[in-house]
Coordinates of C-alpha atoms in Angstrom, one line a residue:
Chain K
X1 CA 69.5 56.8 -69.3
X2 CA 65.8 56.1 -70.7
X3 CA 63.1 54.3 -68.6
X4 CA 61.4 52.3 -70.6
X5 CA 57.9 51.9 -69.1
X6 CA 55.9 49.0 -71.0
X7 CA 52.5 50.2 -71.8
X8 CA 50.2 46.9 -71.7
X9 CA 47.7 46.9 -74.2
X10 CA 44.3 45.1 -74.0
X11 CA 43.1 43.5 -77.3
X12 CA 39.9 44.6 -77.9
X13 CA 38.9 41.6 -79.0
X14 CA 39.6 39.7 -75.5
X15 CA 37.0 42.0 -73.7
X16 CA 33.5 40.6 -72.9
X17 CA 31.8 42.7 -71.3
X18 CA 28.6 40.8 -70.3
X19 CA 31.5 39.2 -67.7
X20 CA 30.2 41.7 -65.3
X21 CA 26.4 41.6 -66.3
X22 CA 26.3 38.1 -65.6
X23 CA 28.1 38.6 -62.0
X24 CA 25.6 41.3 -61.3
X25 CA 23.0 38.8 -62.5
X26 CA 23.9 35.7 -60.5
X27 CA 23.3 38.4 -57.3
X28 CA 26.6 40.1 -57.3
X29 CA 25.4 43.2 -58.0
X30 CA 27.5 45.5 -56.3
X31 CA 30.5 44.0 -57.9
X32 CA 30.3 47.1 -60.1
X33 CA 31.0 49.2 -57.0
X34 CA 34.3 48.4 -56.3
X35 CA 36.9 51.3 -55.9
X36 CA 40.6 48.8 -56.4
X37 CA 41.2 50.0 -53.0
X38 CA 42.9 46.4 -52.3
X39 CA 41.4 46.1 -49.2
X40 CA 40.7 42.4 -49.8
X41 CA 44.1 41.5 -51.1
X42 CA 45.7 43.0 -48.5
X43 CA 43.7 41.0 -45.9
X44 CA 44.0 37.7 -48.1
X45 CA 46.1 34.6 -46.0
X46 CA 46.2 32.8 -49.0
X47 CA 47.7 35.9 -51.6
X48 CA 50.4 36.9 -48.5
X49 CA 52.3 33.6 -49.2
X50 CA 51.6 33.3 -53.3
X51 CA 50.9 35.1 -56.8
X52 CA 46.5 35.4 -56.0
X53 CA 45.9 38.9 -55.8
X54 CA 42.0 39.0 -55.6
X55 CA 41.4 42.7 -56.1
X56 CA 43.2 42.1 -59.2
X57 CA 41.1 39.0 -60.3
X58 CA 38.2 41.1 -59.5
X59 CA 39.7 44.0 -61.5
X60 CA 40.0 42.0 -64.8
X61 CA 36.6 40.4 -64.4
X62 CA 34.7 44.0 -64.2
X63 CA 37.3 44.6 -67.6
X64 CA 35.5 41.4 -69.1
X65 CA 38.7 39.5 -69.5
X66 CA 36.9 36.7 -69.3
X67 CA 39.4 34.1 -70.6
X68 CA 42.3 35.5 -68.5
X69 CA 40.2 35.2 -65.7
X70 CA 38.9 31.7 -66.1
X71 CA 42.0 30.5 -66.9
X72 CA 43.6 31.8 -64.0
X73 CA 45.4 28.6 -61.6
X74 CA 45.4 31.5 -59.2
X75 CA 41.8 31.8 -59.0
X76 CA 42.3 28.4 -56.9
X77 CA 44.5 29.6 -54.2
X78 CA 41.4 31.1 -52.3
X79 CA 40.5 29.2 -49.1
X80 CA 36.9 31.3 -49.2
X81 CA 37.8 32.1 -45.1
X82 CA 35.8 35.0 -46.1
X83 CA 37.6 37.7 -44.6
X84 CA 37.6 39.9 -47.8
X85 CA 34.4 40.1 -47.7
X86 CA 33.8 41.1 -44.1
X87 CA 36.6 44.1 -44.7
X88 CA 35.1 45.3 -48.0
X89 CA 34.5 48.5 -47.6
X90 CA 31.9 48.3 -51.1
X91 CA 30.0 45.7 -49.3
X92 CA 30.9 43.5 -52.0
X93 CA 30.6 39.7 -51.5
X94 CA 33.8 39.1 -52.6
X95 CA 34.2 35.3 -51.7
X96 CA 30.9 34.8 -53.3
X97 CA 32.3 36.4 -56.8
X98 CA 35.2 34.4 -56.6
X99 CA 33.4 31.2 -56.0
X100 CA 30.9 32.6 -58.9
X101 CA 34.2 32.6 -61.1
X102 CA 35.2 28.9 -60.0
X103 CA 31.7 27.8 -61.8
X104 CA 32.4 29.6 -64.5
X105 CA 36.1 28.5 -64.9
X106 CA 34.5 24.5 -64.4
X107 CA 31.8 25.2 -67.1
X108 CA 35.0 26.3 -69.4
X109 CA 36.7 23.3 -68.5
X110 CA 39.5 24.7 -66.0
X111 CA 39.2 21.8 -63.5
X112 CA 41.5 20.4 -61.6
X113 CA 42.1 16.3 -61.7
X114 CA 42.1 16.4 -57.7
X115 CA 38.7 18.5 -57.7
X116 CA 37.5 15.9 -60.1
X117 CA 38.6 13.1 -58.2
X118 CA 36.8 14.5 -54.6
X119 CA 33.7 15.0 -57.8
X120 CA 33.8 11.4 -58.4
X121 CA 33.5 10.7 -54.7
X122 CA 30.5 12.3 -54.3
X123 CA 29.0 11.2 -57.2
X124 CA 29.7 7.3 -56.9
X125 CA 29.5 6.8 -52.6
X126 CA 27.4 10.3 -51.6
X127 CA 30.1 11.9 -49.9
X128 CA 33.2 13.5 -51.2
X129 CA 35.3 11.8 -48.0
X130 CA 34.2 8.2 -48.4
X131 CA 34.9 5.2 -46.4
X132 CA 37.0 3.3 -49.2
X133 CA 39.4 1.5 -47.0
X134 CA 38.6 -1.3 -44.4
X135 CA 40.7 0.8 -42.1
X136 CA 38.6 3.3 -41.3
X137 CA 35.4 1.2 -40.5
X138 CA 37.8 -0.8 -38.0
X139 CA 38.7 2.5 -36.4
X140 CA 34.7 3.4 -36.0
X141 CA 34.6 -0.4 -34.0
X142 CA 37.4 0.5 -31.7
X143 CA 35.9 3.4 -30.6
X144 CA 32.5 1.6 -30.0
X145 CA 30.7 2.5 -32.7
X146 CA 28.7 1.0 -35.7
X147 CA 31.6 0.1 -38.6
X148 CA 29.3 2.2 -40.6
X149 CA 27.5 5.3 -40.4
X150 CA 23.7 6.0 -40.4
X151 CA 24.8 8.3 -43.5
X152 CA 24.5 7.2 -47.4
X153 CA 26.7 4.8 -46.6
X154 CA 24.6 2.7 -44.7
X155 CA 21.6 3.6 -46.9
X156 CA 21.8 2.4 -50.8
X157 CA 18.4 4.1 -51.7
X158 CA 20.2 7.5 -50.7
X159 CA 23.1 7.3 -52.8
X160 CA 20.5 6.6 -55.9
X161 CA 19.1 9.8 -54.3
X162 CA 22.1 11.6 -54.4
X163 CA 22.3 10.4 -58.5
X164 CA 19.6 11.3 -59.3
X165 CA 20.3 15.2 -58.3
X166 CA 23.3 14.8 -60.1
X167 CA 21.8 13.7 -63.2
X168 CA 19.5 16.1 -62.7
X169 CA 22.2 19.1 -62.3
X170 CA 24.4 17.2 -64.9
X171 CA 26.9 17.7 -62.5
X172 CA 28.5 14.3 -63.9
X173 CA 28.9 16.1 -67.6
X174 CA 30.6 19.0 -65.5
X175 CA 33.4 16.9 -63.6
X176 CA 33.3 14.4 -66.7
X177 CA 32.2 11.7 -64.8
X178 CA 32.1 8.2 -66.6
X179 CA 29.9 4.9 -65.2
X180 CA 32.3 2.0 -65.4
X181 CA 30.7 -1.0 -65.2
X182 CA 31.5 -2.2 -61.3
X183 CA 30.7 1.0 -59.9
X184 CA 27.1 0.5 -61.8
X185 CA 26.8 -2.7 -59.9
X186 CA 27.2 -1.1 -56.2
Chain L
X1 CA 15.4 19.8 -17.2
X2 CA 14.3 20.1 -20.8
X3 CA 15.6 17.7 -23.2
X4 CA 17.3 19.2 -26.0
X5 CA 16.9 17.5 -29.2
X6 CA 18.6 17.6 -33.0
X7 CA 19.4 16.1 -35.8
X8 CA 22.6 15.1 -35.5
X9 CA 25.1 15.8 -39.3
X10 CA 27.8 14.4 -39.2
X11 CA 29.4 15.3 -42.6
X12 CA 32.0 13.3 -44.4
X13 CA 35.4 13.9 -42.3
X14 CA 33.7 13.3 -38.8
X15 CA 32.8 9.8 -39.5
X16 CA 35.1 8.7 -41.8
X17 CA 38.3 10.1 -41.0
X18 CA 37.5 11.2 -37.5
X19 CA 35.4 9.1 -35.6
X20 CA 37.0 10.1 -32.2
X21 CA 35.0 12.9 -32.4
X22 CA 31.8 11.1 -32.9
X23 CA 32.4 8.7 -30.8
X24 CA 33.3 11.7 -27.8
X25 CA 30.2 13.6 -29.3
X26 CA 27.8 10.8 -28.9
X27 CA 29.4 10.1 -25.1
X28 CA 28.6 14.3 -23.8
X29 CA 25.4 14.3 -25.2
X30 CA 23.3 13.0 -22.7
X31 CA 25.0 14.4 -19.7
X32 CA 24.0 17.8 -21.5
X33 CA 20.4 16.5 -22.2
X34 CA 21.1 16.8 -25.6
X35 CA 19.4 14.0 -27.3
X36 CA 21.2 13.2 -31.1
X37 CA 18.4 12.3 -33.9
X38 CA 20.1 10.2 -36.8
X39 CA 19.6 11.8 -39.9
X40 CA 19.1 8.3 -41.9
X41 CA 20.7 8.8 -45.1
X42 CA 22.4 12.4 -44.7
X43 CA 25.3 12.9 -47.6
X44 CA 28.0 15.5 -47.9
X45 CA 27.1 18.8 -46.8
X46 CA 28.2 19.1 -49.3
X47 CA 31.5 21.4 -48.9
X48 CA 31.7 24.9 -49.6
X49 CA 35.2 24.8 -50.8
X50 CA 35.0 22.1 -53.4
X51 CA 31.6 21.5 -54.3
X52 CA 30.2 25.1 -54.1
X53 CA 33.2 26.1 -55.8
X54 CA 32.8 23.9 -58.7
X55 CA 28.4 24.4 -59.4
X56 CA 26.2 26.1 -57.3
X57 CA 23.2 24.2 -58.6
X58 CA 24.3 21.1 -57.5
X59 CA 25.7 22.2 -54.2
X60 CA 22.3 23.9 -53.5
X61 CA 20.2 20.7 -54.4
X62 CA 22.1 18.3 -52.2
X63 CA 22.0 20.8 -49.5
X64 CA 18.2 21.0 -49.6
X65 CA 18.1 17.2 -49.3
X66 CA 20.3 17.3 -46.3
X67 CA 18.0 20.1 -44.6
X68 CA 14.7 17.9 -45.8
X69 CA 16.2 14.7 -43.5
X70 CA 16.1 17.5 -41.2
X71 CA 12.7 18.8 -41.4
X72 CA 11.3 15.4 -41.7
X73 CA 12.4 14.6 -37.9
X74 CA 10.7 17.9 -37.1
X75 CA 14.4 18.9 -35.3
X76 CA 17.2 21.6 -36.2
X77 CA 20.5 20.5 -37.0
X78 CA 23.6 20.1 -34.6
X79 CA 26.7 20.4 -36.9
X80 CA 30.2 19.7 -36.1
X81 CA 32.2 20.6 -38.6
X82 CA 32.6 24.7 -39.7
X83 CA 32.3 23.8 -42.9
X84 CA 29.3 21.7 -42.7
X85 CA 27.7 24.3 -40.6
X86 CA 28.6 27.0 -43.2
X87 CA 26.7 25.4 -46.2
X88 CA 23.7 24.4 -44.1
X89 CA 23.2 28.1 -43.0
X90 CA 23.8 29.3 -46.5
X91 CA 21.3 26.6 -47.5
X92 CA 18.7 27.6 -45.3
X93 CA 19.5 31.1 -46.4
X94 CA 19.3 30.7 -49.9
X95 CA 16.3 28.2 -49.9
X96 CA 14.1 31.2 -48.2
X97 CA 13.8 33.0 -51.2
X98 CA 10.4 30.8 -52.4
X99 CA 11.9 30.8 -56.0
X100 CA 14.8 29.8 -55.8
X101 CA 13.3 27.0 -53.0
X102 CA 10.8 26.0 -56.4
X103 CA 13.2 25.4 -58.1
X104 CA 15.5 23.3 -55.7
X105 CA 12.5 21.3 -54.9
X106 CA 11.9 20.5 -58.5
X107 CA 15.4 19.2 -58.7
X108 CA 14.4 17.1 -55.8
X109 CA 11.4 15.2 -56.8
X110 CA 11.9 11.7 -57.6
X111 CA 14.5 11.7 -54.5
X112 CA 11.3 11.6 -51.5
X113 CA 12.0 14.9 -50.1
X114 CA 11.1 18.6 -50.7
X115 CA 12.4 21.2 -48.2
X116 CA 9.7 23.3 -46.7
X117 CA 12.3 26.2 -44.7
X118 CA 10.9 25.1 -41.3
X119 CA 13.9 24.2 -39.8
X120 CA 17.3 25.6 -39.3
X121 CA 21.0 24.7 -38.7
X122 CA 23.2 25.3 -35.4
X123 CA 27.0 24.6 -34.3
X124 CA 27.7 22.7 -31.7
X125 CA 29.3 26.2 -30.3
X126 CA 25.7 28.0 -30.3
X127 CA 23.9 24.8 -29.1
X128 CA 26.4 24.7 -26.1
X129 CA 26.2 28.5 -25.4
X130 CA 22.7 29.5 -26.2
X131 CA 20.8 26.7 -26.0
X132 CA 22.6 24.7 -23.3
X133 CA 24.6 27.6 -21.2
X134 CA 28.0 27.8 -19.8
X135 CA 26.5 27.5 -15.8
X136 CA 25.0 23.4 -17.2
X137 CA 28.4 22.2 -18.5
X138 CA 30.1 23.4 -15.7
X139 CA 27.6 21.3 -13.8
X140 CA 28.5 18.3 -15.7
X141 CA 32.4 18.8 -14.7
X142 CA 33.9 16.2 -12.4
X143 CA 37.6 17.0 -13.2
X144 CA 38.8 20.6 -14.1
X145 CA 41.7 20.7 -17.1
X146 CA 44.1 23.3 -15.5
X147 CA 46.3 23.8 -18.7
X148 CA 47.1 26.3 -21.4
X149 CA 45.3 26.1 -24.3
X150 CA 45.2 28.6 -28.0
X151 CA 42.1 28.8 -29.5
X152 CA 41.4 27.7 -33.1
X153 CA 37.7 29.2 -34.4
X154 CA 37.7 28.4 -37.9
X155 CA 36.5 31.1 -40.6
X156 CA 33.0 29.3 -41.6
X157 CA 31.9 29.7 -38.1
X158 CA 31.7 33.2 -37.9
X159 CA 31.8 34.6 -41.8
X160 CA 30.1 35.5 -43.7
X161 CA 28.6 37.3 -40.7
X162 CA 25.3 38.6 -42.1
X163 CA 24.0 35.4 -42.1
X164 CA 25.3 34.6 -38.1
X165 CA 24.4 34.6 -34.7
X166 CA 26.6 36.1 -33.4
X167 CA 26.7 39.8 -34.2
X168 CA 31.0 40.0 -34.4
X169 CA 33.4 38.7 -36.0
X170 CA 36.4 39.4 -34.4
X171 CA 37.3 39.4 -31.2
X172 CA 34.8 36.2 -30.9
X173 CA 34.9 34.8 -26.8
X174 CA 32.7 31.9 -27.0
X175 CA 35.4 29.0 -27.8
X176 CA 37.5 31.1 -25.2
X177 CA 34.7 30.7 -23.0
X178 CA 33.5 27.1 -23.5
X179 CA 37.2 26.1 -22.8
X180 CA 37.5 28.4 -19.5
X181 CA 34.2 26.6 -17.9
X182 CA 36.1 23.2 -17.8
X183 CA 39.2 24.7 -16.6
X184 CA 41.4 25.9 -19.0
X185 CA 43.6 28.5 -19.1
X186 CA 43.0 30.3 -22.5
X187 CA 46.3 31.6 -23.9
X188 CA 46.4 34.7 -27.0
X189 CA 48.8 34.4 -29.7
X190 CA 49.5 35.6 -33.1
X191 CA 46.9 34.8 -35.6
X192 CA 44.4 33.7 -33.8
X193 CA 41.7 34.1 -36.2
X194 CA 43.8 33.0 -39.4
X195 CA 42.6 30.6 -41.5
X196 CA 43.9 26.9 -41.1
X197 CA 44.3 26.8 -45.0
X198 CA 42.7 23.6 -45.6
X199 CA 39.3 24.7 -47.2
X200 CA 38.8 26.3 -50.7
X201 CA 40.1 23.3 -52.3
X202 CA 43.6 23.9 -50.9
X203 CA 44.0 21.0 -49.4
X204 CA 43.5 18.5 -52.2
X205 CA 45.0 20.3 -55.0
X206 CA 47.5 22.8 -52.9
X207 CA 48.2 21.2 -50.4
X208 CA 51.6 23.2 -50.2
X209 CA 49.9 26.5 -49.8
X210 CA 47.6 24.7 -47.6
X211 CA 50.3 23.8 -45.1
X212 CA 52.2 27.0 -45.4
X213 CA 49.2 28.5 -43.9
X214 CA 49.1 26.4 -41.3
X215 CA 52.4 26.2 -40.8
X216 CA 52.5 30.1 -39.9
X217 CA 49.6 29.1 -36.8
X218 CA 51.5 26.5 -35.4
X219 CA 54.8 28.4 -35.4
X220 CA 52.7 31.0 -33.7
X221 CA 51.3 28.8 -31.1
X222 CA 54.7 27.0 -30.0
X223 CA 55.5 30.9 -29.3
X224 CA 52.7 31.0 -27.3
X225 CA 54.0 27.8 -25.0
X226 CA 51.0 26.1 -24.9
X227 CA 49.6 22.6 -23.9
X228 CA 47.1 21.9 -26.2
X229 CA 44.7 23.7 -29.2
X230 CA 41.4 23.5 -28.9
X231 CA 39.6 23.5 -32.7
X232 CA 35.6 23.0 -32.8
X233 CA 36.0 22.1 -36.8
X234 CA 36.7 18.5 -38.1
X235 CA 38.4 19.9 -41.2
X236 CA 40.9 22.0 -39.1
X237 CA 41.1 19.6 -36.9
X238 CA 41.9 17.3 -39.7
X239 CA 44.6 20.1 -40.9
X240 CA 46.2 20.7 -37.5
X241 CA 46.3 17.3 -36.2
X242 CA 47.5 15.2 -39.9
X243 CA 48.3 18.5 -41.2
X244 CA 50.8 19.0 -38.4
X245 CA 52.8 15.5 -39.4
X246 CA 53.0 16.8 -42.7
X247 CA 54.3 20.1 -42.2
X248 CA 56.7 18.4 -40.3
X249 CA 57.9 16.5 -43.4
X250 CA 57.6 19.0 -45.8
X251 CA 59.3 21.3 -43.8
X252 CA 61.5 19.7 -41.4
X253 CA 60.2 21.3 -38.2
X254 CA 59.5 19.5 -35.3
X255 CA 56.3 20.9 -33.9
X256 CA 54.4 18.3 -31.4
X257 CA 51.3 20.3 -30.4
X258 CA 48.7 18.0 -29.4
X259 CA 45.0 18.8 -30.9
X260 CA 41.6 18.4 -29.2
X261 CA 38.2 19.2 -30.8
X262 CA 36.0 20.9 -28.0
X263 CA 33.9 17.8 -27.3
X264 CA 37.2 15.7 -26.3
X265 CA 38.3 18.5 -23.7
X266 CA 35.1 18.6 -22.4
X267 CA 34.5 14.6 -21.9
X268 CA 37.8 14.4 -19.8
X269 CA 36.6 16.6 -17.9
X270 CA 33.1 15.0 -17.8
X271 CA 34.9 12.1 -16.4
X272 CA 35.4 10.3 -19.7
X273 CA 38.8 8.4 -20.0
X274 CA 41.3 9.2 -22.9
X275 CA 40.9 6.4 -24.7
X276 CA 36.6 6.8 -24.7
X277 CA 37.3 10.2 -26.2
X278 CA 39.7 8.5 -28.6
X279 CA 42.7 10.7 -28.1
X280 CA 45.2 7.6 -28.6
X281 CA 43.7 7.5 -32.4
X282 CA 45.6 11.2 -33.0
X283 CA 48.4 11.6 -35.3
X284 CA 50.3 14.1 -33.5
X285 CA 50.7 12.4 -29.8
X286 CA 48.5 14.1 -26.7
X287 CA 50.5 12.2 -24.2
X288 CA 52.6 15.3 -23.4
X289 CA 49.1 17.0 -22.4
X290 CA 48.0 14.4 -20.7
X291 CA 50.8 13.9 -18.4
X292 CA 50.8 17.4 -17.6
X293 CA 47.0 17.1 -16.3
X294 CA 47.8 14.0 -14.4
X295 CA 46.3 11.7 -16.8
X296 CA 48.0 8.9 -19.2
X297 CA 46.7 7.4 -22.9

C-alpha cells in the first residue's frame, strides 16, 4: 500500500513579504524571532475548544500570506487574555500581533456586522454599551442613582467630542458608518 | 486619616448594564475615605477587545481623552472594570513615548483636551490593597461573611504584566486576600486563572465560543462546592452572572452559582443591606448565599 503524503505548495504569487516588515514596524519587532515552538497555542483557552491555532496564524504572517491571514474568521476567536504572550519564550507580544492583524484584516474589509454594530455605538452615543432602552435608566433610579450617568451621556458636547476623533481617525470610513438623518438630530 | 481621592471611570457596562455595582461602589467609598471625582463626560474606555482590535489610532485617541478628564481633576483614575483598567494603563503607557503623545494630542485639538502623562490609572484591587490596606477594611467590617467563595481575577488585570504592579502573574493572592479580610473562606479549584471568554470580541460575535469558555469555569466551580464567586471585573461579571443563564439555555445545565463583584461582598459586610448593594437586580438568584449567611433579599 502507498501513502500518499500531499505536498502543499505555496504560490509564489500569494507571498508578501513586507507582511512581516510592517509587524516589525508597527513595534513588533521580535516577531521575526519566533522558533514554532507552539508555546502560545498550546496555552490558548480559546484554540483548546476551536480551529484558532495562533502559532500557526503567526507562522503564515512571517510567510507573508497576507490574504490567508486577513481573511482568516479564526483570527477572531482570540479573547486577547494574554497568556501567550506572558509564556512566550521569544518574548514576543503575541496578543499585540494578533490585535495588529485585526486592523489590518478591518482595513481589508474583514469585519464583522456585530463589531460594526458595537462601532456604530460608539460612534453615535460615545460608548459601545449605550443606554438605548428606558429599562436600564429605571434600573439606575431603583438603585438610588441619577437615571443618567455623569458620562457622554449626560454631556452632548462630549459626544461631538468623541465625533470629532472619529472623523479625525476616519474610523467611521473603517466600520462604514453612515449619518442618517435622526441620528444627525441627537 | 488621609482622604483618598480619584477620578472615578466608570466605563460603559458598569453604568449601563450594571449599576448595582455603582450604586455599591459609590456606598463603600466613604467608609474607606475614598472620595470619587466624576469624570464629566468620560466615554468608552474604549475596549481593548473590540475597539483596539479593530484601529489602534482611534482606540488610542479616545483613550487620551479619557486620561485628559483625568488630569484635568489633578486625580488618578479608580477603574472597575479589567478591561477598562487594561486600556487605561496601556494608554498611559503608550502616551509616554512624547511622539507618539504629539501625535494623539494633535488628534485631539478641537475636542478641549490634550493629555500631558501626569496622571495614571489604578484598579480598584491596587487602590484597596496599596493605597487603602487590608488592616482599614477590616476596620470598616461590622458583619463577617463566613462562606465559601472561588476567585475570578480576570486576565486584563494582571497581563500583559510588564506594564503591572504587581510583579506576578500567577499565583496572584490579592482577590484571595481582599475576600479573606471580610470573612470569607477562599476555596481553589480548577482554572482559576482562565479566561471568562467574553472579551476579544467573543461575546458579540461568538458568543458560543464565549460561553463554552465559561461554561468549563463554572463546571469547575460547582466541583469546587462553593457559595458564591467573587469577580472584581464588570465584563466577567457580566459573563458569569447573564452569561450563566445563557449557558444554561444553550446547554441545558442547571448551574445556579450566585455572583458578587468585590464591592457587593464587602458592603454586606460593611453593614449595607442586600437590596443597597443591589444583589436582587442579579440574573442568576443570590438568595441561596444569602440564606446561608443568615441574611434574605
Amino acid at each position: 500500500m502507498t501513502i500518499v503524503i500531499d505536498r502543499r505548495v505555496i504560490n509564489g504569487s500569494k507571498i508578501d513579504s513586507e507582511l512581516a516588515e510592517d509587524m516589525t514596524k508597527a513595534g513588533l519587532d521580535r516577531i521575526r524571532s519566533c522558533i514554532q515552538c507552539g508555546t502560545c497555542t498550546g496555552s490558548c483557552p480559546a484554540g483548546r475548544r476551536t480551529a484558532y491555532r495562533t502559532r500557526q496564524l503567526i507562522r503564515k504572517a512571517l510567510l507573508g500570506l497576507r490574504e490567508e491571514v486577513l481573511s482568516d474568521p479564526n483570527l477572531w476567536l482570540c479573547s486577547t487574555c494574554g497568556t501567550c504572550t506572558e509564556r512566550c519564550p521569544r518574548k514576543i507580544d503575541v496578543t499585540e500581533a494578533i490585535l495588529y492583524l485585526r486592523n489590518l484584516s478591518c482595513e481589508a474589509g474583514y469585519m464583522r456586522p456585530e463589531h460594526q454594530g458595537v462601532s456604530h455605538k460608539l460612534i453615535e452615543t460615545g460608548h459601545a454599551v449605550p443606554i438605548d432602552d428606558e429599562k436600564w435608566s429605571k434600573l439606575r433610579e431603583e438603585l438610588g442613582l441619577d437615571p443618567l450617568p455623569p458620562t457622554v451621556h449626560s454631556y452632548p458636547k462630549a459626544v461631538k467630542e468623541i465625533q470629532h476623533i472619529i472623523k479625525k481617525t476616519g474610523f467611521d470610513k473603517l466600520v462604514n458608518y453612515k449619518e442618517s438623518k435622526k441620528d444627525g438630530e441627537t | 486619616m488621609v482622604k483618598h481621592s480619584y477620578s472615578f471611570f466608570l466605563g460603559c457596562v458598569i453604568p449601563n448594564r450594571l449599576p448595582q455595582i455603582e450604586a455599591a461602589t459609590r456606598l463603600i467609598a466613604p467608609k474607606l475615605d475614598i472620595e470619587l471625582v466624576e469624570m464629566k463626560g468620560a466615554s468608552c474606555c474604549p475596549a481593548p477587545g473590540v475597539i483596539k482590535s479593530f484601529d489602534k489610532a482611534t482606540w488610542l485617541s479616545i483613550t487620551a481623552r479619557n486620561l485628559a478628564l483625568a488630569e484635568e481633576n489633578g486625580l488618578d483614575i479608580l477603574v472597575l472594570c479589567n478591561g477598562c483598567y487594561g486600556t487605561l494603563i496601556a494608554g498611559v503607557d503608550d502616551l509616554k513615548d512624547e511622539e507618539t503623545r504629539k501625535r494623539v494630542n494633535k488628534i485631539l485639538k478641537g475636542t478641549g483636551h490634550q493629555f500631558k502623562g501626569t496622571i495614571t490609572a489604578k484598579h480598584l484591587v491596587e487602590v484597596l490593597y496599596n493605597d487603602i490596606g487590608k488592616d482599614a477594611i477590616e476596620e470598616t467590617v461590622e458583619n463577617p461573611i463566613d462562606a465559601r467563595f472561588a476567585i475570578h481575577i480576570g486576565c486584563h488585570l494582571l497581563k500583559p504584566s510588564d506594564i503591572r504592579p504587581w510583579g506576578v502573574v500567577e499565583d496572584f493572592t490579592l482577590v484571595d486576600e481582599l475576600v479573606e479580610t471580610v470573612g470569607g473562606t477562599v476555596v481553589d479549584y480548577k482554572l482559576k486563572d482562565m479566561c471568562c471568554g467574553a472579551g476579544g470580541g467573543l461575546r458579540s460575535a461568538e458568543l458560543e465560543v464565549s460561553l463554552d469558555m465559561v461554561r468549563e469555569k463554572l463546571e469547575a466551580m460547582k466541583e469546587a462546592k462553593i457559595d458564591a464567586m467573587v469577580n472584581v471585573c464588570n465584563f466577567c461579571h457580566l459573563q458569569f452572572d447573564l452569561g450563566q443563564m445563557q449557558v444554561n439555555k444553550h446547554f441545558g445545565t442547571d448551574y445556579q452559582i450566585p455572583v458578587l463583584y468585590y464591592t457587593q461582598l464587602l458592603g454586606l459586610a460593611q453593614g449595607f443591606t442586600p437590596k443597597q448593594m443591589g444583589l436582587d437586580k442579579h440574573f442568576i438568584s443570590v438568595a441561596p448565599f444569602l440564606e446561608k449567611i443568615g441574611m434574605s433579599v
